[in-house]
mmCIF file of C-alpha atoms and ligand atoms in Angstrom:
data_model
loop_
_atom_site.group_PDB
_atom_site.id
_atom_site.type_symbol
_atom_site.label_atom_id
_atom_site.label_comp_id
_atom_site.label_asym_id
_atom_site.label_seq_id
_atom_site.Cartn_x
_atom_site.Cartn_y
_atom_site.Cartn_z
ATOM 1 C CA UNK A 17 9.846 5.117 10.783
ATOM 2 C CA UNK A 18 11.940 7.116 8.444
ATOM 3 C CA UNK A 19 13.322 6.083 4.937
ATOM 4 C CA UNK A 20 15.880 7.103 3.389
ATOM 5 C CA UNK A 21 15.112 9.045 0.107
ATOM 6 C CA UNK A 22 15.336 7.249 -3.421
ATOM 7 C CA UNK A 23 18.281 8.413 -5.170
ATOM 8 C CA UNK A 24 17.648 6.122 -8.463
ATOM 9 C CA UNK A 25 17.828 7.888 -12.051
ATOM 10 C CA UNK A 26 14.399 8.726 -12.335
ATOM 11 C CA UNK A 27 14.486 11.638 -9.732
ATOM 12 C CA UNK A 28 16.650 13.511 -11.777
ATOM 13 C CA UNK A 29 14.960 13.176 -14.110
ATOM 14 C CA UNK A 30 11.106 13.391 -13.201
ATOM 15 C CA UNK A 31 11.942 15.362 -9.707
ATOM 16 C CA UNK A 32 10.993 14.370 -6.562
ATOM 17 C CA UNK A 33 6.760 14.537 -5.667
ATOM 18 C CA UNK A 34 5.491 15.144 -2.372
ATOM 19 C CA UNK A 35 2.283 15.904 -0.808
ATOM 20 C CA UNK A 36 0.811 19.026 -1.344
ATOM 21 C CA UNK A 37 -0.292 20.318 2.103
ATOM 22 C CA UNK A 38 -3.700 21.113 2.648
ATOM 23 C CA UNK A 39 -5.565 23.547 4.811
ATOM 24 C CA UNK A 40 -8.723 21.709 6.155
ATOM 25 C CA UNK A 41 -10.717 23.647 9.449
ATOM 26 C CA UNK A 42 -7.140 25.085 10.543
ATOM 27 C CA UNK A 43 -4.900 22.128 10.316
ATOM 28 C CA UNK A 44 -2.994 20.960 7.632
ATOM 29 C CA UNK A 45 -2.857 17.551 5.717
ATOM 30 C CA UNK A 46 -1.210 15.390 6.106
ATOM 31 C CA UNK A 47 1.493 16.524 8.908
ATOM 32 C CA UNK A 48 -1.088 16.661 11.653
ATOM 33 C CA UNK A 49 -2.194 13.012 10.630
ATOM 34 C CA UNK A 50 -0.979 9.992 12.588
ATOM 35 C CA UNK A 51 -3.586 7.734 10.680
ATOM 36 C CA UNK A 52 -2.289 5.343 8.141
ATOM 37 C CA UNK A 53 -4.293 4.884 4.522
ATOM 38 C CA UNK A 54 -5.353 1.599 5.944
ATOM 39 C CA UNK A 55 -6.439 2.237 9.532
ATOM 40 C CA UNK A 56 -10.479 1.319 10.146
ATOM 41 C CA UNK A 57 -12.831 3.499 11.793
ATOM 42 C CA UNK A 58 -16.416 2.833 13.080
ATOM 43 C CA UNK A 59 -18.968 5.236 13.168
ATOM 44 C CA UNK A 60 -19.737 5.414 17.422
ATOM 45 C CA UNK A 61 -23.576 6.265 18.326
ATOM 46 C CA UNK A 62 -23.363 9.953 18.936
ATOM 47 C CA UNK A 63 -25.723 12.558 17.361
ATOM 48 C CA UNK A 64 -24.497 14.181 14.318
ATOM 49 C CA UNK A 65 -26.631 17.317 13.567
ATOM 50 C CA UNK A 66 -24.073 19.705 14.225
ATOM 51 C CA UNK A 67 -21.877 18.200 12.161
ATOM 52 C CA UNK A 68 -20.547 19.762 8.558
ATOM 53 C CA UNK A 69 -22.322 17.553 5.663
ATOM 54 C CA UNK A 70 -19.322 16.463 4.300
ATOM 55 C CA UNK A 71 -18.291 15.306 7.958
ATOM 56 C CA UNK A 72 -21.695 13.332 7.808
ATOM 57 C CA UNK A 73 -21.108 11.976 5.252
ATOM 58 C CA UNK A 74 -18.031 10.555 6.458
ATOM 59 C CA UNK A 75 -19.744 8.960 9.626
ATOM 60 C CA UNK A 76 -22.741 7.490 7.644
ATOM 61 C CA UNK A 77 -20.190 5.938 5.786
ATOM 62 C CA UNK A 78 -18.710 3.849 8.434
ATOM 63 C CA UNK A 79 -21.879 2.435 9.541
ATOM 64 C CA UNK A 80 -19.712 -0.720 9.461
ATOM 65 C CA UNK A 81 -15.626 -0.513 10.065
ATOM 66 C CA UNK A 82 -13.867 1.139 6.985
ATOM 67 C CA UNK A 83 -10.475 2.034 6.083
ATOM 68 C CA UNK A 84 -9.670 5.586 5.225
ATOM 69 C CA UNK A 85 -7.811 4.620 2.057
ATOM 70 C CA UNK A 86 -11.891 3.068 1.697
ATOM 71 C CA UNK A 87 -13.453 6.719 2.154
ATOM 72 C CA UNK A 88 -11.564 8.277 0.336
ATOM 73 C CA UNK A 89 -12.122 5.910 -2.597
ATOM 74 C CA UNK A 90 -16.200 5.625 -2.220
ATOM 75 C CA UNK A 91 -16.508 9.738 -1.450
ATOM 76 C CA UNK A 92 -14.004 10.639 -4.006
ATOM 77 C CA UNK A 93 -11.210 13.018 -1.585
ATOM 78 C CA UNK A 94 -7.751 12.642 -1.933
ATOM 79 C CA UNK A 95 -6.192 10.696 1.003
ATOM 80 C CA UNK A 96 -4.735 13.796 2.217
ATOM 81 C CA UNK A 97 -8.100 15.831 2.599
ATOM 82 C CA UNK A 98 -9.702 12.498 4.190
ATOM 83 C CA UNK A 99 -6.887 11.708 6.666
ATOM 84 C CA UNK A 100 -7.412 15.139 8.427
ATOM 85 C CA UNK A 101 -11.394 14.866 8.044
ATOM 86 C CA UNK A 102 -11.288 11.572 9.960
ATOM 87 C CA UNK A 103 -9.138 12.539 12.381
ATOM 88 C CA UNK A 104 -11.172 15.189 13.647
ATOM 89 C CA UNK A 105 -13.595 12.721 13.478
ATOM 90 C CA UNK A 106 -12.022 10.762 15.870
ATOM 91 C CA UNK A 107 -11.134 13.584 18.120
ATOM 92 C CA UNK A 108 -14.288 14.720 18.239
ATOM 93 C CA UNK A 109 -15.920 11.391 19.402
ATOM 94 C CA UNK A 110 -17.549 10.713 16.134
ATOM 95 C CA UNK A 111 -15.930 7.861 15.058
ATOM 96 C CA UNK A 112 -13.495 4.635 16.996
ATOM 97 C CA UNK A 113 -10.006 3.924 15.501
ATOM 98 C CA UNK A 114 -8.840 0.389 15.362
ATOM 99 C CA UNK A 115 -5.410 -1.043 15.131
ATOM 100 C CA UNK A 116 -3.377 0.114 12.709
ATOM 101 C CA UNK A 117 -0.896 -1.532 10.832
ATOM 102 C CA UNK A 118 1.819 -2.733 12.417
ATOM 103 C CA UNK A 119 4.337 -0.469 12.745
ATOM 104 C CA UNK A 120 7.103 -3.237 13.549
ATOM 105 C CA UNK A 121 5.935 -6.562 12.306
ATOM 106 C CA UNK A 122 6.519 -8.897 14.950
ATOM 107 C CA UNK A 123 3.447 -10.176 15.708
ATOM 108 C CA UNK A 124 3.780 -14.065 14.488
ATOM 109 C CA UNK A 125 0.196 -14.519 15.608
ATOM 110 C CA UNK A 126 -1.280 -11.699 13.773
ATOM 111 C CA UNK A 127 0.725 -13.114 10.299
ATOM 112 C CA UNK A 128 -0.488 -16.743 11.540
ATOM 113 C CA UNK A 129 -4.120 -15.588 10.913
ATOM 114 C CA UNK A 130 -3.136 -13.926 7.861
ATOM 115 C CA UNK A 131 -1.926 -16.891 6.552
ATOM 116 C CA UNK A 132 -4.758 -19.165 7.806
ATOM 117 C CA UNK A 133 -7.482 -16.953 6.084
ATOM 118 C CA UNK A 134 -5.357 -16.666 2.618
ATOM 119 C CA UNK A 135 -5.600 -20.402 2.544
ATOM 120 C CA UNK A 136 -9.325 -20.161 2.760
ATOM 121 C CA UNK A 137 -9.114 -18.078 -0.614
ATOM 122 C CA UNK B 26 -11.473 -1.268 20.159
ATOM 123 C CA UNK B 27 -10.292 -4.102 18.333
ATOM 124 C CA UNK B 28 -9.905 -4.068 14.553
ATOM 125 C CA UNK B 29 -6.497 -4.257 12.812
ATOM 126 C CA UNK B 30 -5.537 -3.975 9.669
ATOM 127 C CA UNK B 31 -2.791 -5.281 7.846
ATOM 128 C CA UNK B 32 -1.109 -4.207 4.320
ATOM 129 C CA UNK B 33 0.530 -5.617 1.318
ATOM 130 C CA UNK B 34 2.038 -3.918 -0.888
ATOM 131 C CA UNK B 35 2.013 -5.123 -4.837
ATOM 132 C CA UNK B 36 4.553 -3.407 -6.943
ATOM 133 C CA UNK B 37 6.274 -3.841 -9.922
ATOM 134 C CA UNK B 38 6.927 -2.106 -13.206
ATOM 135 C CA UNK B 39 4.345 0.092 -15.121
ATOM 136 C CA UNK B 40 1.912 -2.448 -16.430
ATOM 137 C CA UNK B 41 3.627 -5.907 -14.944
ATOM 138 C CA UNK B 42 0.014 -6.827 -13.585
ATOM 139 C CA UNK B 43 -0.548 -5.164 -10.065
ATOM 140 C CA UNK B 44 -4.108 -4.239 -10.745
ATOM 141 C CA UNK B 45 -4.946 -7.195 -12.413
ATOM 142 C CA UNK B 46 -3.357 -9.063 -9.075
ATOM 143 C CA UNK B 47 -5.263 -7.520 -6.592
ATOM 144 C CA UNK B 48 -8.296 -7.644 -8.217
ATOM 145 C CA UNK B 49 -8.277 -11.204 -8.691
ATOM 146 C CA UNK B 50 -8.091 -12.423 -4.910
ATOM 147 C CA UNK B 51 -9.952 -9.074 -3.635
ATOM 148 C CA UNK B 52 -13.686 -9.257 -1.853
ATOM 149 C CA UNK B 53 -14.704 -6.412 -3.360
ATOM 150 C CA UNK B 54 -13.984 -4.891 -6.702
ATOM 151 C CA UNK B 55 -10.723 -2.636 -7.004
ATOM 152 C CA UNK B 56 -11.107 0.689 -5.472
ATOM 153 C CA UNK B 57 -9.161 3.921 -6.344
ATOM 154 C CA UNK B 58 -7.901 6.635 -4.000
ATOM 155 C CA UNK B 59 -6.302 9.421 -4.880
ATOM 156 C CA UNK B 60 -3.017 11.382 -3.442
ATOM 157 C CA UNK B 61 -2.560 15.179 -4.563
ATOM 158 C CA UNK B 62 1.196 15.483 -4.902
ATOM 159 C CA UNK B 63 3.347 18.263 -5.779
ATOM 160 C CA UNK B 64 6.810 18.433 -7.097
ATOM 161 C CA UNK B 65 9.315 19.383 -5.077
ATOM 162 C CA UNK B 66 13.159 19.539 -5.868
ATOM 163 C CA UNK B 67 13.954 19.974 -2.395
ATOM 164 C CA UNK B 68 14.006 17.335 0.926
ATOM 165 C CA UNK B 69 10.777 16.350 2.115
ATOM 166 C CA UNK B 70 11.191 17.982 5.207
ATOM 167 C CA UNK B 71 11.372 21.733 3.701
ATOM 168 C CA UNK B 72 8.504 22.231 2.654
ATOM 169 C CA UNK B 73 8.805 25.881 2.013
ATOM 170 C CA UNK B 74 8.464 27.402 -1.494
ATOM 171 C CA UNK B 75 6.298 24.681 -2.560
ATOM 172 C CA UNK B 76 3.777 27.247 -3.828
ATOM 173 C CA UNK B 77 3.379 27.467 -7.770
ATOM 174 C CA UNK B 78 4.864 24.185 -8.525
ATOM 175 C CA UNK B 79 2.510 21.883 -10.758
ATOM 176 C CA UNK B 80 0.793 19.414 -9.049
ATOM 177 C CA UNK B 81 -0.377 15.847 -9.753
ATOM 178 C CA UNK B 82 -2.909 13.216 -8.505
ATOM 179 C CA UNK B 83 -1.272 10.071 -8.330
ATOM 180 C CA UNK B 84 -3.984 6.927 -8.434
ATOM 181 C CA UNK B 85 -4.047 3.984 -5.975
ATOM 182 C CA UNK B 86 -5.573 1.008 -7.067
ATOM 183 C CA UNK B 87 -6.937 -1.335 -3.202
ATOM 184 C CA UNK B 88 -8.309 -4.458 -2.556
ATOM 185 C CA UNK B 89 -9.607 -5.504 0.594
ATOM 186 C CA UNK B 90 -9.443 -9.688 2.403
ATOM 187 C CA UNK B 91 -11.344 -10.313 5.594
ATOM 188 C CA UNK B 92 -9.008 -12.376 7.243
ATOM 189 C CA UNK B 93 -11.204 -12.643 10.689
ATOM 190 C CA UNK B 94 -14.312 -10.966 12.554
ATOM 191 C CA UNK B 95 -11.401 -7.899 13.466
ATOM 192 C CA UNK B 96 -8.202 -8.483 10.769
ATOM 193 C CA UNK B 97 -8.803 -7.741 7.588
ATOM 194 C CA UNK B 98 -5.943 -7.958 5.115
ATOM 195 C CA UNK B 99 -5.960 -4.656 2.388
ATOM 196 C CA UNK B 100 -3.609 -4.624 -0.886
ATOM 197 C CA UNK B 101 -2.315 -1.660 -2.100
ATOM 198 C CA UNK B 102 -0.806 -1.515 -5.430
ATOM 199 C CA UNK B 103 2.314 0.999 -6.091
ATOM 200 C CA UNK B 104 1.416 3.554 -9.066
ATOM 201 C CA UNK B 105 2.931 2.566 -11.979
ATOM 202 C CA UNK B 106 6.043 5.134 -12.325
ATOM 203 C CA UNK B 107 8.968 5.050 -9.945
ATOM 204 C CA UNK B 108 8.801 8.513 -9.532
ATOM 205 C CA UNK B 109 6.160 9.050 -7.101
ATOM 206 C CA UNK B 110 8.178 7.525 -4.035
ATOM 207 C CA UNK B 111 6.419 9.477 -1.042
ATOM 208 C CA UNK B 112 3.475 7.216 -1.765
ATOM 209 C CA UNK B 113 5.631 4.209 -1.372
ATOM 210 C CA UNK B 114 7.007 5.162 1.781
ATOM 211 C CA UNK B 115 3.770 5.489 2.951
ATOM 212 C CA UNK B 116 2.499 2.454 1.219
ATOM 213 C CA UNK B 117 5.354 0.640 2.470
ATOM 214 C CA UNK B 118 4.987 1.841 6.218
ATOM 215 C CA UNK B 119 3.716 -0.907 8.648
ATOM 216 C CA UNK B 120 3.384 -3.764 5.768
ATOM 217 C CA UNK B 121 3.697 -7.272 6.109
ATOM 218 C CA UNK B 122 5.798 -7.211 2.808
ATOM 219 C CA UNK B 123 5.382 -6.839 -0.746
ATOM 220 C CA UNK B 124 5.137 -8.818 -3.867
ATOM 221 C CA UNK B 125 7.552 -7.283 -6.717
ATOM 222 C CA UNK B 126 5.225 -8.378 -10.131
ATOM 223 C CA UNK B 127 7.963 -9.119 -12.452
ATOM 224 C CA UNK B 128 7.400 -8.805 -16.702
ATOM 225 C CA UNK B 129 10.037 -11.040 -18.737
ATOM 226 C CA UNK B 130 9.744 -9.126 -21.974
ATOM 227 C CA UNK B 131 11.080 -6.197 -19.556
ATOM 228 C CA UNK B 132 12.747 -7.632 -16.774
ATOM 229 C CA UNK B 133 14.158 -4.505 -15.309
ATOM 230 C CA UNK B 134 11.054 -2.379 -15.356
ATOM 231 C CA UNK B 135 11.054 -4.305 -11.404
ATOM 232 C CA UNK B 136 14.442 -3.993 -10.199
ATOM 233 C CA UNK B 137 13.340 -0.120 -8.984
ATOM 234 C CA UNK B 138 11.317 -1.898 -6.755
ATOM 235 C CA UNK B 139 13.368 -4.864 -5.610
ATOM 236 C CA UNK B 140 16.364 -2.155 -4.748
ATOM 237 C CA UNK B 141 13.289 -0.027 -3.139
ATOM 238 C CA UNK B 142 12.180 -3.130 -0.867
ATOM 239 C CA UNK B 143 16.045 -4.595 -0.441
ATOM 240 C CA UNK B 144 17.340 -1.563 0.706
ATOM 241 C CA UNK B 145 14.567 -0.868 3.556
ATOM 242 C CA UNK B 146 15.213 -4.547 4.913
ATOM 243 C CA UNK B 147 11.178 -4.816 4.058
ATOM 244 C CA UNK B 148 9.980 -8.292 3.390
ATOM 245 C CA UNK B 149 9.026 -9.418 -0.208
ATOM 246 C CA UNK B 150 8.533 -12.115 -2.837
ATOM 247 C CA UNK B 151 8.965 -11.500 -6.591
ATOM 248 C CA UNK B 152 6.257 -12.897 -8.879
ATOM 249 C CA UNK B 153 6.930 -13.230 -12.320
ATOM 250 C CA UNK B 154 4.449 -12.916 -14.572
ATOM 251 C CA UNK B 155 4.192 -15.374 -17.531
ATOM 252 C CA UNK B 156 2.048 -12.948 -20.155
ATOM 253 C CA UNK B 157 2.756 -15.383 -23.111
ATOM 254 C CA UNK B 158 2.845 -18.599 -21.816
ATOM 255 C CA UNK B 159 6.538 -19.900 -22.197
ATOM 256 C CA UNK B 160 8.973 -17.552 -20.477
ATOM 257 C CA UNK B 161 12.406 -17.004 -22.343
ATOM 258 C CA UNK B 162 14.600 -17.286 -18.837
ATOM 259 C CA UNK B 163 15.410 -19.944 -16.262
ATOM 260 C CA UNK B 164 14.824 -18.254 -12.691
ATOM 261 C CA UNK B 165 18.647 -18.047 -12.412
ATOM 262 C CA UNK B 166 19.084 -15.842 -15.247
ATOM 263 C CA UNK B 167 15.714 -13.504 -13.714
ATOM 264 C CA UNK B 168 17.493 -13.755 -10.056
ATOM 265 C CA UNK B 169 20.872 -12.357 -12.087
ATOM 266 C CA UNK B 170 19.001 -9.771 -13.647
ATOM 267 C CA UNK B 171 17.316 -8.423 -10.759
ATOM 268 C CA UNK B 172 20.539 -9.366 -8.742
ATOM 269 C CA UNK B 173 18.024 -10.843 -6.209
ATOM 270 C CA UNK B 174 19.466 -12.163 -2.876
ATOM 271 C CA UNK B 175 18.978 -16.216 -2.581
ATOM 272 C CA UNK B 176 16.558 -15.808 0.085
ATOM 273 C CA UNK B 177 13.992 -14.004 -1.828
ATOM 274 C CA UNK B 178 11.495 -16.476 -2.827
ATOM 275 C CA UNK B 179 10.870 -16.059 -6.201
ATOM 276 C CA UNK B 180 7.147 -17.661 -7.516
ATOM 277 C CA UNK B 181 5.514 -18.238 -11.257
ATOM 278 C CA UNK B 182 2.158 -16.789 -11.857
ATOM 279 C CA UNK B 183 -0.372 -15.653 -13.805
ATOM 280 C CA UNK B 184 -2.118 -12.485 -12.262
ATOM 281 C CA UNK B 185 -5.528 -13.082 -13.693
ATOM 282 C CA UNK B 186 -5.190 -16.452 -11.913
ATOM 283 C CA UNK B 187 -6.825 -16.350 -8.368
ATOM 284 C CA UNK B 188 -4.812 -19.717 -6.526
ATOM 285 C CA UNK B 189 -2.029 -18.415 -8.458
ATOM 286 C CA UNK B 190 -2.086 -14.634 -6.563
ATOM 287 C CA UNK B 191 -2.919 -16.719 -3.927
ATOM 288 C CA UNK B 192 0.170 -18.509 -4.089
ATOM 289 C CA UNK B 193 2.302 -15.506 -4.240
ATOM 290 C CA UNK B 194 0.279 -14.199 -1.248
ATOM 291 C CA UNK B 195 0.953 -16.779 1.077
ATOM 292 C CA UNK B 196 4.178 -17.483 -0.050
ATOM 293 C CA UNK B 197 4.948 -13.948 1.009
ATOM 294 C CA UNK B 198 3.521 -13.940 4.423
ATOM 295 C CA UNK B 199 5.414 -17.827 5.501
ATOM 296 C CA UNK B 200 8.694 -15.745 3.757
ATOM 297 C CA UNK B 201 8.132 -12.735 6.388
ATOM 298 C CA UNK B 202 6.947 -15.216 8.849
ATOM 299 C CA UNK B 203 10.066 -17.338 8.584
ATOM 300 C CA UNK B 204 12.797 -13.765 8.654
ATOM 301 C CA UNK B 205 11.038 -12.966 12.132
ATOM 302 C CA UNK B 206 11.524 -16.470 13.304
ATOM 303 C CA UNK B 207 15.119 -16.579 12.352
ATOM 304 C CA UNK B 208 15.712 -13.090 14.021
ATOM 305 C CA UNK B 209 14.164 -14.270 17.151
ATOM 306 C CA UNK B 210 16.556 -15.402 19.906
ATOM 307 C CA UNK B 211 16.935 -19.476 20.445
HETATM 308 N N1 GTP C 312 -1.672 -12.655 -20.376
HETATM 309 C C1 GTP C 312 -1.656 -12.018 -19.200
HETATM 310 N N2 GTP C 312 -2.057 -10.738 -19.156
HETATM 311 C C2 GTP C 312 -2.021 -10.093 -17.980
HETATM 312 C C3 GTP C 312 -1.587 -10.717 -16.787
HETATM 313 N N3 GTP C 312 -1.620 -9.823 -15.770
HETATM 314 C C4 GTP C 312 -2.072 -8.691 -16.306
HETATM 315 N N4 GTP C 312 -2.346 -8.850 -17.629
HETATM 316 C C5 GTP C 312 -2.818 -7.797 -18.554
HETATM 317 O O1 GTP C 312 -1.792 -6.824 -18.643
HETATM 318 C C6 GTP C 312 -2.334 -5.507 -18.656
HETATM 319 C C7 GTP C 312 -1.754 -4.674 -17.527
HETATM 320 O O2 GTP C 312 -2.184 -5.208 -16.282
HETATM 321 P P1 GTP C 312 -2.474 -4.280 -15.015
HETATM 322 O O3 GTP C 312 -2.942 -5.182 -13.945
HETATM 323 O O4 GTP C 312 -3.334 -3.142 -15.372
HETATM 324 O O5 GTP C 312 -1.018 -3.779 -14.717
HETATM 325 P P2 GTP C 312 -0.563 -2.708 -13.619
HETATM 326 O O6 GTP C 312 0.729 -3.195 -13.085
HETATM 327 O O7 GTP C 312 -1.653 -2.461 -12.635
HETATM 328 O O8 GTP C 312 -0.336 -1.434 -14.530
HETATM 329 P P3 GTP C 312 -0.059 0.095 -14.048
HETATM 330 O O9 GTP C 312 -0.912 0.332 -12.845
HETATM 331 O O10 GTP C 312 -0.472 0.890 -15.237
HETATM 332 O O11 GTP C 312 1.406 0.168 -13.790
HETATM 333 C C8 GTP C 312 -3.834 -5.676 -18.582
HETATM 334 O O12 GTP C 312 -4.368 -5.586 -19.874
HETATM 335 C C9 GTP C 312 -4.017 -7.065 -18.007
HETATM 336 O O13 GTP C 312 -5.216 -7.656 -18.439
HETATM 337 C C10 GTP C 312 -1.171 -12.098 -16.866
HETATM 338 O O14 GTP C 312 -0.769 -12.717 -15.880
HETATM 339 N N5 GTP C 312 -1.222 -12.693 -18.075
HETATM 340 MG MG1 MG C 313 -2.518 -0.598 -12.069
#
């Protein structure tokens, strides 16, 4: 999904911010990235001893499913920096991706759910 | 594997209550990431010559809702200033909808977000926040001054308030609920 750029007054004004691109192992944040700030991962049983400490770090984390916008927050990286960590996570068999969100929402069931467990509040 | 998760995005004017929001119907207490952005005069596609130009870290306040054993329901609050807009694309991408936090001492701190949210056809409520008990407008004169269209459901509430987030909340998902509905063919 595209949007359209923001042409309100403040752009003039402030100018326009975008993401600075990082270099992480070779690939750069967050172009390479498909993952959204909310998509969970699971750490998957697989031994990590070759892995980079911060990379461990990462998949001791998500002992139980997290969210990378989560990661980021408890390991203190910008989203940017974790996005392309956990994605080579992921490539590399370290951790499972779940859903993300929905990219169209049309799933009435999914927002009936939603609903029922907000009323639980 | 099967674990989805689904986003809501509160905005609203610097200081209209979005932290205060999420906090109060979130499991677990606020969390902050962080975005490095840079500043850019030029389309977001070109990013060439980006080098040198000052760069910021703009803050993201989360909450998180199990909703089920594999949904669980995150909140992500906009930063504060309008001008960081890449964040709410990507805040915005793939979200139920949003709930525009509205401040009556300075009503049109929110309309950057209403026109954000109008314009991309993305679901929201607006929430106005009573700070001082009594508000000074009717909701007519607040759905004049953030020339909100009729359909917009448009709640009371007190952020701090947990049934009254809650409220806003649900209100927002039977409002996105109900837009699918009425798009679907009889
Ligand atoms: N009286 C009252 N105070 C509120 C309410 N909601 C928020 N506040 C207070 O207003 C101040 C700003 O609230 P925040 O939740 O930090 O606002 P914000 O929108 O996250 O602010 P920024 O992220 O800086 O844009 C805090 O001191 C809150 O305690 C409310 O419903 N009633
Ligand atoms: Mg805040």
């Amino acid at each position: 999904m595209t949007f359209d750029t923001w042409d309100g007054d403040d752009e003039s004004a402030a100018g326009r911010f975008v993401p600075l691109y990082v270099l992480v192992n070779g690939r750069t944040a967050p172009r390479d990235s498909t993952l959204d700030l909310a998509t969970q991962v699971v750490a998957l049983a697989v031994d990590t001893r070759r892995l980079e400490p911060e990379y461990v770090e990462i998949v001791n984390r998500c002992a139980n499913w997290m969210s990378v916008a989560e990661i980021g927050a408890y390991l203190h990286l910008p989203l940017a920096i974790t996005k392309v960590m956990v994605d080579v996570l992921v490539e590399q068999g370290y951790l499972g991706v779940g859903s993300p969100a929905q990219q169209k929402i049309i799933d009435l069931h999914l927002l009936d759910s939603v609903l029922a467990g907000l009323e639980r509040l | 594997m099967d674990r989805t998760s689904v986003k809501i995005v509160v905005a609203g004017g610097f200081g209209t209550g979005k932290t205060t929001l999420v906090a109060s119907v979130s499991e677990i207490p606020p969390l902050t990431t962080e975005e490095i952005l840079t500043e850019a005069s030029i389309g977001v596609d070109d990013i060439t010559g980006v080098e040198g130009k000052t760069t910021t870290t703009v803050a993201l306040d989360f909450g998180r809702i199990t909703i089920s054993p594999d949904v669980v329901l995150y909140l992500f609050g906009t930063p504060g200033q309008d001008r960081f807009w890449f964040m709410w694309d990507e805040l915005a991408q793939g979200a139920v909808g949003a709930i525009v936090l509205v401040d009556t001492r300075r009503l049109d701190s929110s309309f950057p977000a209403v026109d954000y949210f109008e314009r991309r056809g993305i679901p929201f409520v607006t929430a106005v926040n009573r700070f001082f008990g009594e508000c000074a407008y009717t909701e007519e004169e607040i759905r004049g001054a953030l020339e909100l269209d009729p359909r917009v459901p448009l709640v009371w509430c007190d952020a701090r308030d947990r049934p009254s987030s809650k409220l806003a909340l649900v209100t927002l998902v039977r409002h996105a609920m109900s837009r699918i509905t009425a798009k679907a063919p009889a």
